[in-house]
JSON list of C-alpha atoms in Angstrom, two decimals:
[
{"chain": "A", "resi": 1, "resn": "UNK", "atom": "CA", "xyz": [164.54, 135.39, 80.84]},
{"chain": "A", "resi": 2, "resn": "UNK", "atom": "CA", "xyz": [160.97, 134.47, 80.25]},
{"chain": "A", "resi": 3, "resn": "UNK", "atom": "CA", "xyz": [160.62, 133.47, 76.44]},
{"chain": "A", "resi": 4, "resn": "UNK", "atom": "CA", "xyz": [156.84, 133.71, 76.50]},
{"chain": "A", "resi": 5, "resn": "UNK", "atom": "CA", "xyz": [155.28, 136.53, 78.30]},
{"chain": "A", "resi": 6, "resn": "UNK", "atom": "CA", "xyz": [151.34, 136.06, 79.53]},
{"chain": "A", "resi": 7, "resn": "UNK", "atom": "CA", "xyz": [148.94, 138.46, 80.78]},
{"chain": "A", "resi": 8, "resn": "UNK", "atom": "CA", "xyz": [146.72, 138.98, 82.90]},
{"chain": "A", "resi": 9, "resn": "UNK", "atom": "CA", "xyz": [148.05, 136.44, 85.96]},
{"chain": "A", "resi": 10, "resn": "UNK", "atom": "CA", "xyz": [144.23, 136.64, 87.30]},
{"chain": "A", "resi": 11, "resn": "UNK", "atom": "CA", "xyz": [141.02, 137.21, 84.96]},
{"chain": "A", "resi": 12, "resn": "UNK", "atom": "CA", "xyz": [137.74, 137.68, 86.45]},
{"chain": "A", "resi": 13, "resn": "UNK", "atom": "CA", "xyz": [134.54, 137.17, 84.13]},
{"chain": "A", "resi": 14, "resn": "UNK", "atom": "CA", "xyz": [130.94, 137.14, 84.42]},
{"chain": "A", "resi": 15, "resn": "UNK", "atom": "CA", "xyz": [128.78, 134.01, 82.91]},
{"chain": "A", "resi": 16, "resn": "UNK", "atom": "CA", "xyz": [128.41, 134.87, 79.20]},
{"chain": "A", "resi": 17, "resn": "UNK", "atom": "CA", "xyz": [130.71, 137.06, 79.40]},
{"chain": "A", "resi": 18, "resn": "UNK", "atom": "CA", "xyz": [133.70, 137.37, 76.85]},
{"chain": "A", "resi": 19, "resn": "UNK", "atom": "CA", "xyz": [137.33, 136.28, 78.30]},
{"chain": "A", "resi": 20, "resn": "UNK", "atom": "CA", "xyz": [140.75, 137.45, 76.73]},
{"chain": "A", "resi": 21, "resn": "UNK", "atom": "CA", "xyz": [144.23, 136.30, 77.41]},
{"chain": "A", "resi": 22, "resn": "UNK", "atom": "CA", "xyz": [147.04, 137.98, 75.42]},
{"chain": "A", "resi": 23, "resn": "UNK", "atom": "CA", "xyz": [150.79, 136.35, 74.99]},
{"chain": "A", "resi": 24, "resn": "UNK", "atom": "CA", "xyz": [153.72, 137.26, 73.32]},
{"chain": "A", "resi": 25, "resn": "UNK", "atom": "CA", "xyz": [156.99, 136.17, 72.69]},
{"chain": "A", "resi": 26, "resn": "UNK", "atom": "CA", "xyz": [160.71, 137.38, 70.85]},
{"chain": "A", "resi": 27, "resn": "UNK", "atom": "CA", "xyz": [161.97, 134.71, 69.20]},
{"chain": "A", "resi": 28, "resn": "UNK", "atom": "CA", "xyz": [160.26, 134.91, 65.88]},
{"chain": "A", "resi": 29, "resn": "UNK", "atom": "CA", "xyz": [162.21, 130.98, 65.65]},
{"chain": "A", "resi": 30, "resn": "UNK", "atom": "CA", "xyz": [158.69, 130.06, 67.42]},
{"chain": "A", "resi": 31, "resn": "UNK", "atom": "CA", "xyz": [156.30, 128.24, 64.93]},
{"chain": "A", "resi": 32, "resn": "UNK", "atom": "CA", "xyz": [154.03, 126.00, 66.72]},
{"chain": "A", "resi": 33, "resn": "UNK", "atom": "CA", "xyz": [151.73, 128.03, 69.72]},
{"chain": "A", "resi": 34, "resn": "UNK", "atom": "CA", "xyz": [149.84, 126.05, 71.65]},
{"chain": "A", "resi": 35, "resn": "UNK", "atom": "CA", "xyz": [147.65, 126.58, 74.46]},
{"chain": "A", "resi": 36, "resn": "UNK", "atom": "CA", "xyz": [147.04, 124.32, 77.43]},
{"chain": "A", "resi": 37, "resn": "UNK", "atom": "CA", "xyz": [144.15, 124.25, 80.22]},
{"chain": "A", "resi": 38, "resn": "UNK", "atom": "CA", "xyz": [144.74, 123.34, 83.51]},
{"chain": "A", "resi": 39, "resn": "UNK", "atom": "CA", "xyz": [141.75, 122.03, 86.59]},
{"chain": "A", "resi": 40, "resn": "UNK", "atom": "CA", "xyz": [143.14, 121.72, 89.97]},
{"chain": "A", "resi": 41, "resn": "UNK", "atom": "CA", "xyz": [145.10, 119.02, 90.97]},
{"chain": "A", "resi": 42, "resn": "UNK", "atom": "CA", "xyz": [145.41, 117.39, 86.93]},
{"chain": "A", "resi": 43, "resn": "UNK", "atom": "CA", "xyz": [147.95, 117.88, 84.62]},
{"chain": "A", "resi": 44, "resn": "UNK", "atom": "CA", "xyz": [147.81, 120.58, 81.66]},
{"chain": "A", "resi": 45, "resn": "UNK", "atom": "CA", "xyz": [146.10, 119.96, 78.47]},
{"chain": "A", "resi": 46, "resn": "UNK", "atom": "CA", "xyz": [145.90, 121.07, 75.44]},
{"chain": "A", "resi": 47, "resn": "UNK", "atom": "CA", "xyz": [143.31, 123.29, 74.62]},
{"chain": "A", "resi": 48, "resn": "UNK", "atom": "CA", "xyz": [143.62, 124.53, 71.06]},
{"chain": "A", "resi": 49, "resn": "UNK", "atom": "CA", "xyz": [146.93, 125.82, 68.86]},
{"chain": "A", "resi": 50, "resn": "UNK", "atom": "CA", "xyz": [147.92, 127.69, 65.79]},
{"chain": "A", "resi": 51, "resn": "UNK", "atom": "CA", "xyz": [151.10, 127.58, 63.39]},
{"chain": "A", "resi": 52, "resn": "UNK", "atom": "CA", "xyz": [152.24, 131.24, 62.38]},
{"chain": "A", "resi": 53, "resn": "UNK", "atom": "CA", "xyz": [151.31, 130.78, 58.50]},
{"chain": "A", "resi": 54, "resn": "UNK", "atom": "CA", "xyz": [147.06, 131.57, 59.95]},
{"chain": "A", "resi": 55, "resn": "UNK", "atom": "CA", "xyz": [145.84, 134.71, 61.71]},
{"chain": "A", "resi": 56, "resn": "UNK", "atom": "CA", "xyz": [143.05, 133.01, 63.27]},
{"chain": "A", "resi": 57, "resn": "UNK", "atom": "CA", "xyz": [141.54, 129.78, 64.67]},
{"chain": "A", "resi": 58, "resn": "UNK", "atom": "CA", "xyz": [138.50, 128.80, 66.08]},
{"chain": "A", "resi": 59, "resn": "UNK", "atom": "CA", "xyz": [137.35, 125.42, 68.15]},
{"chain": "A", "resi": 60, "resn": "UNK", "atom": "CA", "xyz": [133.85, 125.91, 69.62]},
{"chain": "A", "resi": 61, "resn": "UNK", "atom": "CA", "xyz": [133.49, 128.57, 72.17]},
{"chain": "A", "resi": 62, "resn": "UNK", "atom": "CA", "xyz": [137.55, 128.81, 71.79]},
{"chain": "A", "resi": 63, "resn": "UNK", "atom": "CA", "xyz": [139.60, 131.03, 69.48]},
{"chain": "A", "resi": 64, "resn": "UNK", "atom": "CA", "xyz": [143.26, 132.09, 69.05]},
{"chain": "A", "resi": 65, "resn": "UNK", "atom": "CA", "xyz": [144.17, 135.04, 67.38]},
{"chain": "A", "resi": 66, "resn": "UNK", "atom": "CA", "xyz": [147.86, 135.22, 66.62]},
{"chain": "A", "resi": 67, "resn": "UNK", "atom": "CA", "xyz": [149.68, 138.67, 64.98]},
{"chain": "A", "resi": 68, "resn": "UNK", "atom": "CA", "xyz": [153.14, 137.76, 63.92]},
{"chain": "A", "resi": 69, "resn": "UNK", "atom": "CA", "xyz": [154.56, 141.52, 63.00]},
{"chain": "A", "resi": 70, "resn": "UNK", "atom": "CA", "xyz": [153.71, 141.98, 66.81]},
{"chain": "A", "resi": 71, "resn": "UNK", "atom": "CA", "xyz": [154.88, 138.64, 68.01]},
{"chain": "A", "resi": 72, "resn": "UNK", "atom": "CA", "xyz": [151.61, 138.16, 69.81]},
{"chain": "A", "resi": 73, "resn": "UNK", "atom": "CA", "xyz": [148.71, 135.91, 70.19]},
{"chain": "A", "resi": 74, "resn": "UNK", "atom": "CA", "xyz": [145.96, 135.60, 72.50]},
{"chain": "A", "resi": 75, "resn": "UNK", "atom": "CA", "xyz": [142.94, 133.37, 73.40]},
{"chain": "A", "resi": 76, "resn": "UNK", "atom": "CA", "xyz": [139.69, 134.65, 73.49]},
{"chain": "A", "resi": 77, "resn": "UNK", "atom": "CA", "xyz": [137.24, 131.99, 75.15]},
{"chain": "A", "resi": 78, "resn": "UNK", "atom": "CA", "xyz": [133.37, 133.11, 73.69]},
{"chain": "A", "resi": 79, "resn": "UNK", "atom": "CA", "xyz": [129.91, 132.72, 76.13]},
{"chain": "A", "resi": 80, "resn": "UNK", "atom": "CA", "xyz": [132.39, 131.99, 79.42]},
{"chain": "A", "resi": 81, "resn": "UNK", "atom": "CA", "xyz": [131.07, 129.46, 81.82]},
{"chain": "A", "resi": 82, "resn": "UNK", "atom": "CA", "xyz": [131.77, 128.23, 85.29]},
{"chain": "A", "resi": 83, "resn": "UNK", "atom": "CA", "xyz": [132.81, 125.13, 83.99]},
{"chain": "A", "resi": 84, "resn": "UNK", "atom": "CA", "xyz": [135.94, 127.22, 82.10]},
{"chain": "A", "resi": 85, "resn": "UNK", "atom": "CA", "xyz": [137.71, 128.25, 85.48]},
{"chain": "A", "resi": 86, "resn": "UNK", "atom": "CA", "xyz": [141.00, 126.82, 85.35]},
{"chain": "A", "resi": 87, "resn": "UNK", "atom": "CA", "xyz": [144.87, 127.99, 84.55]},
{"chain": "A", "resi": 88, "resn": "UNK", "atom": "CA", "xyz": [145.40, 128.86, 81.01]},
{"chain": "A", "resi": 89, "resn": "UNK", "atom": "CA", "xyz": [148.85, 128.97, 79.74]},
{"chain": "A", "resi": 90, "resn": "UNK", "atom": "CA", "xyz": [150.43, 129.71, 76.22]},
{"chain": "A", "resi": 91, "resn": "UNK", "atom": "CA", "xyz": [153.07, 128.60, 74.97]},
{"chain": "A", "resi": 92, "resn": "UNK", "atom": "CA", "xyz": [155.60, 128.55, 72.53]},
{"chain": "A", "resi": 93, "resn": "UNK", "atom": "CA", "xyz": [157.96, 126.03, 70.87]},
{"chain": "A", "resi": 94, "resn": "UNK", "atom": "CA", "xyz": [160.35, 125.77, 67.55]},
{"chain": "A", "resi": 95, "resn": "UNK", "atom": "CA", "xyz": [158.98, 122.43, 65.61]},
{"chain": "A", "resi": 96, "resn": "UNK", "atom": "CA", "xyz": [161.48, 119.26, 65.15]},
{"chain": "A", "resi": 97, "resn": "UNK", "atom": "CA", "xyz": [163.60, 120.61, 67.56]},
{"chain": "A", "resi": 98, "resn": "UNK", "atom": "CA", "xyz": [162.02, 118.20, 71.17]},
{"chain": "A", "resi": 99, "resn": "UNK", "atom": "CA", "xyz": [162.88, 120.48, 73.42]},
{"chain": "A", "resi": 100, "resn": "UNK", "atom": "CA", "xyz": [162.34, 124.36, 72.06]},
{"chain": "A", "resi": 101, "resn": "UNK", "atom": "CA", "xyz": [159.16, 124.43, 74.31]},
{"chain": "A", "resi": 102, "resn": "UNK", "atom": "CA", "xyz": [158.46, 127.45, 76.73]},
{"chain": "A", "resi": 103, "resn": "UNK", "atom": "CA", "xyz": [155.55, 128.17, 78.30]},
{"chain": "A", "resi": 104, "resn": "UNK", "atom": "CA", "xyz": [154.12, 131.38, 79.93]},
{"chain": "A", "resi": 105, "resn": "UNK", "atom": "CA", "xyz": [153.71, 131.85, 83.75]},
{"chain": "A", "resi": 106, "resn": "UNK", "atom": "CA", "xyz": [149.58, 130.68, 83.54]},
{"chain": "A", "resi": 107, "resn": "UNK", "atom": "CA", "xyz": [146.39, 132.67, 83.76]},
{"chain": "A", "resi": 108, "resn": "UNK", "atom": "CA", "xyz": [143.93, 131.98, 86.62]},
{"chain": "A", "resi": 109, "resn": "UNK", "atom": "CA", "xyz": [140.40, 132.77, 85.63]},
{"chain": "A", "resi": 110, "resn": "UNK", "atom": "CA", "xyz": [137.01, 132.44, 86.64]},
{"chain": "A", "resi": 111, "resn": "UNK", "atom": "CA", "xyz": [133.72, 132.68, 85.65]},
{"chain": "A", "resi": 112, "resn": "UNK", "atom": "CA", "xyz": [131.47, 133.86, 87.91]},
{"chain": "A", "resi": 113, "resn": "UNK", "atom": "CA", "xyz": [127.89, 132.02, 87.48]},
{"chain": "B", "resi": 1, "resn": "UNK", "atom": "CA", "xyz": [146.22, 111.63, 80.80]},
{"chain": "B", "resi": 2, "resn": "UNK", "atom": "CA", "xyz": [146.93, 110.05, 77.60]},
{"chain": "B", "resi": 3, "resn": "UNK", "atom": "CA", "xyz": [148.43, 106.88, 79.18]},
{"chain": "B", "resi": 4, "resn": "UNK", "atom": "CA", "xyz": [151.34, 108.92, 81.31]},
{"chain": "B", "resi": 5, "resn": "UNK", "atom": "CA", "xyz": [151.61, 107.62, 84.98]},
{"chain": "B", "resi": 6, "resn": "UNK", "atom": "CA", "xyz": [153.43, 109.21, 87.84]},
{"chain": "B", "resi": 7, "resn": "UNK", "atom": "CA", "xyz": [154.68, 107.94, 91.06]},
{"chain": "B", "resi": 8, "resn": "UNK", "atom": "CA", "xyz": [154.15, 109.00, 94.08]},
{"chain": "B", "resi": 9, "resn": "UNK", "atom": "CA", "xyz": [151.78, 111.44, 93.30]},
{"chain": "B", "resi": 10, "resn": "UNK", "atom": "CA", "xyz": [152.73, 112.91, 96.47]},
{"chain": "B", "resi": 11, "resn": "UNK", "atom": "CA", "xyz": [155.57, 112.64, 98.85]},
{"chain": "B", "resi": 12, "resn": "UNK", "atom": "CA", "xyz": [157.10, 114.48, 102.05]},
{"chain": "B", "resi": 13, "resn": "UNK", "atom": "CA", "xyz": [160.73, 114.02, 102.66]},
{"chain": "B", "resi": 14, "resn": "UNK", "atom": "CA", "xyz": [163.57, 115.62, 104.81]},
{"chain": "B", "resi": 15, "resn": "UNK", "atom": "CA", "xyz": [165.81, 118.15, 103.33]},
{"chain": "B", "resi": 16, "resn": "UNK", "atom": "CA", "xyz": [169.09, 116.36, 102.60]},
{"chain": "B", "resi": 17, "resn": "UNK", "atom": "CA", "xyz": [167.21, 113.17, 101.43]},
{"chain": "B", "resi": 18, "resn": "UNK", "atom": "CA", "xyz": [167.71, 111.89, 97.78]},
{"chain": "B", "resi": 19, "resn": "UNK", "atom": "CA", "xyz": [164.19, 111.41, 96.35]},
{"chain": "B", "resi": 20, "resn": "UNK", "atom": "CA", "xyz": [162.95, 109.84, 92.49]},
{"chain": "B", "resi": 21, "resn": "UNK", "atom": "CA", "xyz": [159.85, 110.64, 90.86]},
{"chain": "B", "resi": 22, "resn": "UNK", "atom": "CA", "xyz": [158.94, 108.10, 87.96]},
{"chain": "B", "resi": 23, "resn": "UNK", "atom": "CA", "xyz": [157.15, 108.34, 85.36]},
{"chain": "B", "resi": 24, "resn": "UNK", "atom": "CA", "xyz": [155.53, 105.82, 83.09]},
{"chain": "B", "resi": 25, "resn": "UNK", "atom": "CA", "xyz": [154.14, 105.68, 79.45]},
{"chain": "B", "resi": 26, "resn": "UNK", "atom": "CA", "xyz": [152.28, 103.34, 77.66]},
{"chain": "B", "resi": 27, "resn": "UNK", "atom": "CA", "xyz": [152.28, 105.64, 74.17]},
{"chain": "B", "resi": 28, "resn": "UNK", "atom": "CA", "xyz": [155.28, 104.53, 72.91]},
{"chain": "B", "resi": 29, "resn": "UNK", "atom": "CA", "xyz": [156.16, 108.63, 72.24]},
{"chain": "B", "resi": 30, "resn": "UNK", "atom": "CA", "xyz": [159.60, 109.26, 72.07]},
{"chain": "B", "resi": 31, "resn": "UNK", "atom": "CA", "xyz": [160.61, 112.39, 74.04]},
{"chain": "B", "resi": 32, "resn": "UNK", "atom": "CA", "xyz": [159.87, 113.01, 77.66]},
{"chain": "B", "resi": 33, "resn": "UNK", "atom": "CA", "xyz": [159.97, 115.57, 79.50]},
{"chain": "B", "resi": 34, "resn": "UNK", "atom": "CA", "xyz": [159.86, 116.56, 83.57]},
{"chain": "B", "resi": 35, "resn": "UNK", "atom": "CA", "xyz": [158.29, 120.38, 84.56]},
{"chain": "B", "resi": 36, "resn": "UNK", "atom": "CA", "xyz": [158.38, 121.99, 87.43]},
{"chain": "B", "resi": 37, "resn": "UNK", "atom": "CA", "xyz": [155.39, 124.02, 87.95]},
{"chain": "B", "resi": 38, "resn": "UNK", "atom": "CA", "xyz": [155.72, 126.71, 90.90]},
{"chain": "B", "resi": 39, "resn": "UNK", "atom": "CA", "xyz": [153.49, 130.14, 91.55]},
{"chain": "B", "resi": 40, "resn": "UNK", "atom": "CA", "xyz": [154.30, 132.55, 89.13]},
{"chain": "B", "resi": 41, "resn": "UNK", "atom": "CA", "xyz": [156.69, 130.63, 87.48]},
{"chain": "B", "resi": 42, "resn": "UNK", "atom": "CA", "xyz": [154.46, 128.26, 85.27]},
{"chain": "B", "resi": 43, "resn": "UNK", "atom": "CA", "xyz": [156.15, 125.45, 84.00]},
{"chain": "B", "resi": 44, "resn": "UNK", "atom": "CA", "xyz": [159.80, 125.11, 83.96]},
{"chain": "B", "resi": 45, "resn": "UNK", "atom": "CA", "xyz": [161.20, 122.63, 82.12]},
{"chain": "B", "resi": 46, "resn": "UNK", "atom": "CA", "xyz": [163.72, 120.23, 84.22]},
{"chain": "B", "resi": 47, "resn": "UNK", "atom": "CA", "xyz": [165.32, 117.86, 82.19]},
{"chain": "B", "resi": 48, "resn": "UNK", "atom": "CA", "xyz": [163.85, 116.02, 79.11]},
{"chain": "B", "resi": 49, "resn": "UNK", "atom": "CA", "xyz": [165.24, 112.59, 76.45]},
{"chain": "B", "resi": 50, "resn": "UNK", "atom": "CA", "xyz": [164.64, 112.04, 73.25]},
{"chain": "B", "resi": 51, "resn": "UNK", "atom": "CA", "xyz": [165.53, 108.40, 73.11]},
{"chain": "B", "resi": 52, "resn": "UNK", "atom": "CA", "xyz": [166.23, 105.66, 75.65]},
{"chain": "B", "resi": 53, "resn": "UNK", "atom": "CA", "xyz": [169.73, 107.07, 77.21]},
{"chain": "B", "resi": 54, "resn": "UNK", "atom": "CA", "xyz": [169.71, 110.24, 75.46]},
{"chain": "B", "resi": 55, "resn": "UNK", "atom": "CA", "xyz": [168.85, 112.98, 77.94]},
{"chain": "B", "resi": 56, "resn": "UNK", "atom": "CA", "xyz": [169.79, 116.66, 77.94]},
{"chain": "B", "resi": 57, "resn": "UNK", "atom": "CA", "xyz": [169.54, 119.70, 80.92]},
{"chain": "B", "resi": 58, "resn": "UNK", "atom": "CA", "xyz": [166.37, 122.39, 81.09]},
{"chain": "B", "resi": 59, "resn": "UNK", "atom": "CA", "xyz": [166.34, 125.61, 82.25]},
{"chain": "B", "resi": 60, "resn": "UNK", "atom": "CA", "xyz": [166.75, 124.58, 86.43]},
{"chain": "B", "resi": 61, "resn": "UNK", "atom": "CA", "xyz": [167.82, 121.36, 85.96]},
{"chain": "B", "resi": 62, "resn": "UNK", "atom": "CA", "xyz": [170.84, 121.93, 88.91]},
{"chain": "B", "resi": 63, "resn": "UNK", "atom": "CA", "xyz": [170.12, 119.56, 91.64]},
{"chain": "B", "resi": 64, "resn": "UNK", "atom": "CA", "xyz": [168.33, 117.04, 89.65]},
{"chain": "B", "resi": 65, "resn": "UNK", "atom": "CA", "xyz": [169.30, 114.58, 87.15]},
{"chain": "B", "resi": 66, "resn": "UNK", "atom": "CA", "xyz": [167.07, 111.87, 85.16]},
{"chain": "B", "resi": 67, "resn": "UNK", "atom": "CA", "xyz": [167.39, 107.92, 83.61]},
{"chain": "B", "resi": 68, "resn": "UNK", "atom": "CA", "xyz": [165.38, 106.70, 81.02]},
{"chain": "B", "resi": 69, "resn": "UNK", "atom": "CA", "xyz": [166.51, 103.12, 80.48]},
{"chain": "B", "resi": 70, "resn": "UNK", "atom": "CA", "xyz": [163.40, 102.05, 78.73]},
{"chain": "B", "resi": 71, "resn": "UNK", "atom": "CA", "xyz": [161.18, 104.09, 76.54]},
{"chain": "B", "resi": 72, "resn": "UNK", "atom": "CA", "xyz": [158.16, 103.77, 78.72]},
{"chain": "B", "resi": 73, "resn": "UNK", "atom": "CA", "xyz": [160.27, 105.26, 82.45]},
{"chain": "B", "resi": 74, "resn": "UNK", "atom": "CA", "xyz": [161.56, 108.59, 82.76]},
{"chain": "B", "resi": 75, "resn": "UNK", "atom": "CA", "xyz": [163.04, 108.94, 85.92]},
{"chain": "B", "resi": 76, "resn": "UNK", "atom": "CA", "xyz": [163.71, 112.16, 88.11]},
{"chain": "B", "resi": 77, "resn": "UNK", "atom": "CA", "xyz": [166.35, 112.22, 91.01]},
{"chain": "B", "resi": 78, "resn": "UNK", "atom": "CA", "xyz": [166.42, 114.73, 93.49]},
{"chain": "B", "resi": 79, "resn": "UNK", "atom": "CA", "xyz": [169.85, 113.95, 94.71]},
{"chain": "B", "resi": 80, "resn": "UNK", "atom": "CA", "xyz": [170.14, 116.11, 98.23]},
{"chain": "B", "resi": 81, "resn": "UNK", "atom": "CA", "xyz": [166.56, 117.71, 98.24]},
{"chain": "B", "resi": 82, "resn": "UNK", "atom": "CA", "xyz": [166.34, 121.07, 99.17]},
{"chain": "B", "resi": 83, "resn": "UNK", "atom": "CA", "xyz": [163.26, 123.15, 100.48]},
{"chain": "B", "resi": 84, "resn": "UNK", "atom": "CA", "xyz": [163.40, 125.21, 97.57]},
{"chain": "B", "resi": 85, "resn": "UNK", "atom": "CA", "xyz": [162.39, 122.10, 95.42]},
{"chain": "B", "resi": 86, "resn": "UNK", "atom": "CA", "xyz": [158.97, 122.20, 97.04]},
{"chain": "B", "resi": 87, "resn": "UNK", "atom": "CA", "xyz": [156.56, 121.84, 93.82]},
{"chain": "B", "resi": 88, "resn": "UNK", "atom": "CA", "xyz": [154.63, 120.02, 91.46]},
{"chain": "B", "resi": 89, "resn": "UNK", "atom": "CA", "xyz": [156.25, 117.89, 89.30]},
{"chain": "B", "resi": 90, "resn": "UNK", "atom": "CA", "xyz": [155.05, 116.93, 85.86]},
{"chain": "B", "resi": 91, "resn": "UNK", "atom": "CA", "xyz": [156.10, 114.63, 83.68]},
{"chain": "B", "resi": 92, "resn": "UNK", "atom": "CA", "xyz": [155.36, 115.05, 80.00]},
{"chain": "B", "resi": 93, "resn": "UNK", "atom": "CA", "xyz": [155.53, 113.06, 76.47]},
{"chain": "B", "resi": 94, "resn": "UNK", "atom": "CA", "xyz": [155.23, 113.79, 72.97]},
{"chain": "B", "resi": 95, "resn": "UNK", "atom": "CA", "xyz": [156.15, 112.37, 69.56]},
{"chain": "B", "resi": 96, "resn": "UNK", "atom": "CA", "xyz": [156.01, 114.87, 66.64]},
{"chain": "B", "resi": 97, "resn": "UNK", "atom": "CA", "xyz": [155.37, 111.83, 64.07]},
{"chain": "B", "resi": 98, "resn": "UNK", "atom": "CA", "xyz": [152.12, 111.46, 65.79]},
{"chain": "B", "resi": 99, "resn": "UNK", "atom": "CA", "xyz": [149.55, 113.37, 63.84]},
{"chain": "B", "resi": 100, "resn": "UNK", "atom": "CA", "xyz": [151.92, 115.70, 62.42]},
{"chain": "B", "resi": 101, "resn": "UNK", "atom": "CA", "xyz": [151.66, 117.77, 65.73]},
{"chain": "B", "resi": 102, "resn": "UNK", "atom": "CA", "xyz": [154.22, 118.37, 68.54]},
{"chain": "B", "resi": 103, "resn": "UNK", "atom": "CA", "xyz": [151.38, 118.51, 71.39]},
{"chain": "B", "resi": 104, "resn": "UNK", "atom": "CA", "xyz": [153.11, 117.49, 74.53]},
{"chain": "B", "resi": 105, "resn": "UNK", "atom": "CA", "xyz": [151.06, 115.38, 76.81]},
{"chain": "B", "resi": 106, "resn": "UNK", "atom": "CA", "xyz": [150.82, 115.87, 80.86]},
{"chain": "B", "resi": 107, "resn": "UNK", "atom": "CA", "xyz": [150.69, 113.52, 83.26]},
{"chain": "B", "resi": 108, "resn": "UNK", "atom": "CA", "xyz": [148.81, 114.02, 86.86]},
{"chain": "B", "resi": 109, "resn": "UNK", "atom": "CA", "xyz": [151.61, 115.71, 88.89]},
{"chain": "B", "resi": 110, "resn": "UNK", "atom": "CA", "xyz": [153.05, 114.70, 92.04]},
{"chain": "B", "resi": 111, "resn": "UNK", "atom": "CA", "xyz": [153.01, 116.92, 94.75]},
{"chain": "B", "resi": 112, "resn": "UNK", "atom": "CA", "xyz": [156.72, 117.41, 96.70]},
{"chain": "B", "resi": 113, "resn": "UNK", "atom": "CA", "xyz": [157.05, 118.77, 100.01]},
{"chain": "B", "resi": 114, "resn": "UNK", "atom": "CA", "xyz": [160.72, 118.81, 101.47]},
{"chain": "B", "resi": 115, "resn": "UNK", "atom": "CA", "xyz": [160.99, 120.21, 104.83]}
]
């Protein structure tokens, strides 16, 4: 049973263009969402994350937007460039717990100069 | 890759061999963690510890099993691999107490081909 739930598996996007990945989970036990970015052939890392008690957050080009009646959040990456084509994957994870982490099955985009 | 090591980072071995993936820290972070990461799939988690010799099962952790003797080596066994553990394997760390956060850090991957 897959605890986090990520879509769209492949995202096309022109240069400048606006890119949107949506996730969403069940276990409203979840309070730490991180997201992680992924370049072929390195290891995941993370990208930017919100706690459940904010609606919003913003790094740079980079924003989450989480909705917790919906138990859904998604990342919206601003002015898309080539240099953002990678795997994107949410996740999920219940704090002070080590091992409550579940991630969703990844997002392959790219930005198309 | 925030001090995380793995080794190989890739291998090729015949079904039926046993087969151990390390993985080394220099963070001093108290829980590791191995992933699977397969098409479609994303990351699975295998088998992680939360202190030297305390480890606990993932989600497909049948067919593997781990050590961690020290708190910098995590080590994955494959114990009889099979073809359908072709993947990449990651090894990951974290420690809650740093930074208030529970960001889990990735190492490179090694890349496991069992035919």
């Amino acid at each position: 049973q897959q605890q986090v739930k990520q879509s769209p598996q492949s995202l096309i996007v022109q240069k400048g263009g606006i890119s949107i990945i949506n996730c969403a989970y069940e276990n409203t036990a979840f309070d730490y969402f991180p997201w992680y970015q992924q370049f072929p052939g390195k290891g995941p890392a993370l990208l930017i994350a919100i706690r459940p008690d904010v609606s919003e957050k913003k790094e740079g080009r980079f924003t989450i937007s989480f909705n917790k009646s919906a138990k859904q959040f998604s990342l919206h990456i601003m002015d898309s460039q080539p240099g953002d084509s990678a795997t994107y994957f949410c996740a999920a994870s219940i704090t002070n717990t080590g091992n409550q982490f579940y991630f969703g099955t990844g997002t392959s985009l790219t930005v198309i100069p | 890759d925030a001090g995380i090591t793995q080794s190989p980072r890739h291998k090729v071995t015949e079904t039926g061999t046993p087969v151990t993936l390390r993985c080394h820290q220099t963070e001093n972070h108290r829980y590791m963690y191995w992933y699977r990461q397969d098409p479609g799939h994303g990351l699975r988690l295998i088998h992680y510890s939360y202190g030297v010799k305390d480890t606990d099962k993932g989600e497909v952790s049948d067919g593997y099993s781990v050590s961690r003797s020290k708190t910098e080596d995590f080590l994955l066994t494959l114990e009889s691999a099979t073809s359908s553990q072709t993947s990449v394997y990651f090894c990951a760390i974290m420690d809650p107490t740093v930074a208030a956060q529970e960001t889990q850090y990735f190492g490179p991957g090694t890349r496991l081909l069992v035919l």
